[in-house]
Coordinates of N, CA and C in Angstrom, one line a residue:
M1 N -5.9 -8.1 12.7 CA -5.4 -8.7 11.5 C -4.3 -9.9 12.1
S2 N -4.3 -10.7 11.2 CA -3.2 -11.7 11.5 C -2.0 -11.3 10.7
Y3 N -1.1 -12.0 10.9 CA 0.5 -11.9 10.2 C 0.1 -12.0 8.7
V4 N -0.8 -13.3 8.5 CA -0.9 -13.7 7.0 C -1.5 -12.4 6.4
Q5 N -2.6 -11.8 6.9 CA -3.2 -10.4 6.3 C -2.2 -9.3 6.1
I6 N -1.5 -9.3 7.2 CA -0.4 -8.1 7.0 C 0.6 -8.3 5.9
I7 N 1.0 -9.6 5.8 CA 2.0 -9.9 4.7 C 1.3 -9.8 3.4
H8 N -0.2 -10.3 3.1 CA -0.7 -10.1 2.0 C -1.0 -8.6 1.8
A9 N -1.3 -7.6 2.5 CA -1.5 -6.3 2.5 C -0.1 -5.6 2.0
F10 N 1.0 -5.8 2.3 CA 2.2 -5.7 1.9 C 2.6 -6.0 0.5
S11 N 2.3 -7.1 0.3 CA 2.7 -7.8 -1.2 C 1.7 -7.0 -2.3
K12 N 0.3 -6.8 -1.4 CA -0.4 -6.2 -2.6 C 0.0 -4.6 -2.8
F13 N 0.4 -4.0 -1.6 CA 1.0 -2.6 -1.8 C 1.9 -2.5 -2.6
S14 N 3.1 -3.3 -2.6 CA 4.3 -3.5 -3.3 C 4.0 -3.6 -5.0
R15 N 3.0 -4.3 -5.0 CA 2.5 -4.6 -6.4 C 2.1 -3.6 -7.1
Q16 N 1.0 -2.8 -6.1 CA 0.2 -1.5 -6.6 C 1.4 -0.6 -7.0
C17 N 2.4 -0.4 -6.0 CA 3.5 0.7 -6.1 C 4.1 0.6 -7.6
R18 N 4.5 -0.8 -7.6 CA 5.3 -1.1 -9.2 C 4.6 -0.9 -10.1
F19 N 3.2 -1.2 -10.4 CA 2.3 -1.0 -11.1 C 2.3 0.7 -11.7
L20 N 2.0 1.1 -10.3 CA 1.9 2.8 -10.6 C 3.0 3.5 -11.0
I21 N 4.2 2.8 -10.5 CA 5.5 3.5 -11.3 C 5.7 3.3 -12.6
E22 N 5.4 2.0 -12.9 CA 5.6 1.5 -14.4 C 4.6 2.6 -15.4
F23 N 3.4 2.2 -14.8 CA 2.1 2.8 -15.8 C 1.9 4.2 -15.3
H24 N 2.6 5.1 -14.7 CA 1.8 6.3 -14.3 C 1.3 7.1 -15.2
T25 N -0.2 6.6 -15.8 CA -1.0 7.3 -16.6 C -1.8 8.8 -15.9
A26 N -1.8 8.4 -14.7 CA -2.6 9.4 -14.1 C -1.8 10.4 -13.6
A27 N -2.1 11.6 -13.2 CA -1.3 12.8 -12.5 C -0.4 12.3 -11.6
K28 N 0.9 12.5 -11.4 CA 1.9 11.8 -10.5 C 1.2 12.2 -9.1
G29 N 0.7 13.1 -8.9 CA 0.0 13.3 -7.4 C -0.9 12.3 -7.1
D30 N -1.7 11.8 -7.9 CA -2.6 11.0 -7.6 C -2.5 9.7 -7.1
W31 N -1.5 9.1 -7.6 CA -0.9 7.7 -7.3 C 0.1 7.8 -6.0
V32 N 0.6 8.9 -5.9 CA 1.6 9.1 -4.5 C 0.3 9.2 -3.4
D33 N -0.8 9.8 -3.6 CA -1.7 9.8 -2.5 C -2.4 8.6 -2.2
A34 N -2.5 7.7 -3.2 CA -3.2 6.6 -3.0 C -2.2 5.5 -2.6
A35 N -0.9 5.6 -2.8 CA 0.2 4.8 -2.1 C 0.4 5.1 -0.7
K36 N 0.4 6.4 -0.5 CA 0.3 6.9 0.9 C -0.8 6.5 1.9
Q37 N -2.0 6.4 1.4 CA -3.1 5.7 2.1 C -3.1 4.5 2.1
E38 N -2.6 3.6 1.2 CA -2.4 2.3 1.4 C -1.3 1.9 2.3
F39 N -0.2 2.7 2.5 CA 1.0 2.5 3.4 C 0.3 2.7 4.7
E40 N -0.4 3.8 4.9 CA -1.1 4.2 6.4 C -1.9 3.1 6.8
S41 N -2.7 2.6 6.1 CA -3.7 1.4 6.3 C -2.8 0.2 6.9
V42 N -1.8 0.1 6.3 CA -0.9 -1.3 6.5 C -0.3 -0.8 7.8
Q43 N 0.3 0.5 8.1 CA 0.6 0.9 9.3 C -0.1 0.8 10.7
K44 N -1.5 1.1 10.3 CA -2.5 1.1 11.2 C -2.8 -0.5 11.6
A45 N -2.6 -1.4 10.7 CA -2.8 -2.8 11.0 C -1.9 -3.4 11.7
L46 N -0.4 -3.2 11.5 CA 0.7 -3.4 12.3 C 0.6 -3.0 13.6
E47 N 0.1 -1.5 13.9 CA 0.1 -1.1 15.2 C -1.1 -1.9 16.0
A48 N -2.2 -2.3 15.1 CA -3.3 -3.0 15.8 C -2.9 -4.3 16.7
I49 N -1.9 -4.8 16.1 CA -1.4 -6.1 16.6 C -0.4 -6.2 17.6
K50 N 0.1 -5.0 17.7 CA 1.3 -5.1 18.8 C 0.8 -5.1 20.0

C-alpha cells in the first residue's frame, strides 16, 4: 500500500466512525466491532510498508 492509500483508508475510517457514532441505529456492539476491524486493517497496512 502506498501512503496515499493509507491516508485514504484513515479518512474513510474516521468518516465511518463519525457516521456510526452520530447514527448508531445498530446495536452498540456491532459498530464497535466494525470500527475495530477497520482499524486493524489500517494497522496491518501501516506495518506492511515499514
